[in-house]
């Protein structure tokens, strides 16, 4: 008798999952049938008749079983069972009869099939991984964590503008029920499309651009990791970073968008979007144009709204809003708070001090001479260290030697160039050697007894222009130029002494950065204008192809004769075809001379600027790059002097005139001047003292600015007195005047400084001075070398005039670097998306920024007109025009541009 357990269905995982077809026992299907009690299981003959369709179905099931993702890993497999199951499978597939009881067949096949399947599953895990790799989209994601400062709504005008623009027609979605990011973003984009009539193609593209993965996997977008670019708040504490987990800002840039769009969603329930973002209640979506000004790009707009969300009180008011109207009112209230902060005016003292860069101590009229006393008291304790600091410290010797050579070339070569100009303007009364002697005497005296030895004294282009005025006046009224020049210089020195005693330098507290920039820009233009005029003059004289000399004939006749000759070797004209001598002093036929002049001038400029910025390149080591940068000027002058004097020695170049045995210390003939001429000299000296006053004090203010890290203090009043005495002495002997010069003085400071590159929190790189070696050694030694140059002046004639003009261009172009006025002028022609992240770009409206720059340009044009026009009565009042820039800045400009913006632009 058989127990009921023997009556079962053949529906197990083994056999039935393989074939899913009825198994026949003695022509009777076994599936869902029960054996009769009178049939002995021992006598049952199992006959398996398998069709081709059944085989095909079984093979498909095997493949499906192998690729199933729900298989379990089997730790151990009986390999004997696997082999037996495989043999049994082969026999079944071949329609062989197997004498076996039905239960044995069922049990054996199920067990062995299960073991074989588990083995196959374990052995095919690598294949399964490959199939998954093909099925799922995989890519690499670059994550960069960049710190952004919170926006200051009081200073950064763009922040308030972003908020005001959003409040015109705010896009807000409240109580969003969705729990996936893609649906939340879709809700915001739909709201944008509905409220602002944004085109569907823009919202469609934005929906993809917010995420790193472009395909639509709606159920997968539930993590902040899927967003391409986000902003999140964080507070750094000693025990770690505390993230703002209640809001997230998503950014998107599209090339097809013309203006930015912002939408804010408040979720119905806090949403977990992944690590550090587990309680999100607000999602801010920002769409911005791809090419946009720095202050208007997606990151800056995101900074605006993210900075607002960092305010807990503001977030609470947004959470408490029950309707969109209340939500928008909370935004308006917050905007009003920021507006009140912006309208708060800055203190008048900060504006008068130009942002607090340089402090000028105030004195009363009764405290005459007190400024000189304070300067000496401040600087005298450092007098010994002014020498010691030139020898101690790491890299100090190298820096000092490089600076000495820089000052030697930077002062000597302009003396040669200005000497030729003086010689032309004074009919030889003042020449090159006079300039060299004046530089030596004035520079040495100032280096020894001045309060601020970092200042470099030099005769400048405005002084050369003013000397021409004195020459014109002397010729106009038939006066002795030597006596007139000496008396003008003496009166100038007297006025400088009076200004120093009466503490007039304290007026320079009204000199702001804009005034200094205009004056520095004018000096750079004067250097460049001298070089350009010299080049034009050289071309007008030499670049001629037709000469009126009958003996030589025209160049065209020479070429015709050359072309008609039967000798092919003479088919090309040579240098000897040109005339060897000039027809007159103002007309030559030497175009090769002009081409060489242009080559030497531009080559000196190019090599000097290249070496000056060589420390920013990737070539050589940092030490070697720094050495090349320090020796940029000497190397460029020496190399191109070699080219002009030796490599192209067959081409005659002009040199400066030199009169050997010239006496430098001959007294001027004061007795030849009539009494009224002394009055005229007094007037000229008064105007000239204004030029000296501005030049001297502006140069001192520039080098004593806080970014130069000078620690020994200024000495404005004492230095002005020293310059007054020096120029009285030089005037008596008809030597050129000298005063502190731009850009030589700032370049002197930088040459003695250790400079490091720093990255701002906005990602920009700038040079920052770490330490300056405040020493007198460089000025003393360099001026001693300049004086010794008088012993080999003929050797200096090997320096071509073209190289000197290249030096002028080098000094002019190098001074443009760091001039904020020049940088802002370039912004007018710069694409908005390429604006640098400067403080004035972020804090001042673009219209106000460009208006301020244009006003500065207008002031520069006025100063240049009075300085460059060949009308002597205009040149006479040129120094007064410079002084008028101060009241214009403080009385007229605030009526055009708000003071809060002036404080930002002019600091």
Short mmCIF file of C-alpha atoms in Angstrom, two decimals, residues 437-438 440-442 445 485-486 489-490 493 664-668 670 722-737:
data_model
loop_
_atom_site.label_atom_id
_atom_site.label_comp_id
_atom_site.label_asym_id
_atom_site.label_seq_id
_atom_site.Cartn_x
_atom_site.Cartn_y
_atom_site.Cartn_z
CA UNK A 437 76.01 114.79 -13.68
CA UNK A 438 72.66 116.04 -12.37
CA UNK A 440 74.66 111.60 -9.98
CA UNK A 441 74.63 114.59 -7.64
CA UNK A 442 70.91 114.64 -6.97
CA UNK A 445 72.50 113.42 -1.96
CA UNK A 485 66.58 128.89 -16.23
CA UNK A 486 68.63 129.32 -13.04
CA UNK A 489 64.84 126.77 -10.62
CA UNK A 490 65.82 128.81 -7.58
CA UNK A 493 63.28 125.44 -4.77
CA UNK A 664 79.68 121.28 -15.21
CA UNK A 665 79.96 123.75 -12.34
CA UNK A 666 79.89 127.13 -14.03
CA UNK A 667 77.68 129.73 -12.34
CA UNK A 668 74.75 131.07 -14.30
CA UNK A 670 72.27 136.14 -12.96
CA UNK A 722 65.63 117.83 0.49
CA UNK A 723 64.41 117.96 -3.13
CA UNK A 724 64.08 121.76 -2.83
CA UNK A 725 67.70 122.18 -1.69
CA UNK A 726 68.96 119.78 -4.37
CA UNK A 727 67.25 121.67 -7.18
CA UNK A 728 68.44 125.07 -5.95
CA UNK A 729 71.99 123.73 -6.19
CA UNK A 730 71.40 122.25 -9.66
CA UNK A 731 69.78 125.44 -10.92
CA UNK A 732 72.75 127.59 -9.97
CA UNK A 733 74.96 125.56 -12.35
CA UNK A 734 72.36 125.09 -15.12
CA UNK A 735 72.05 121.38 -14.48
CA UNK A 736 68.72 119.59 -15.16
CA UNK A 737 66.22 119.40 -12.32
#
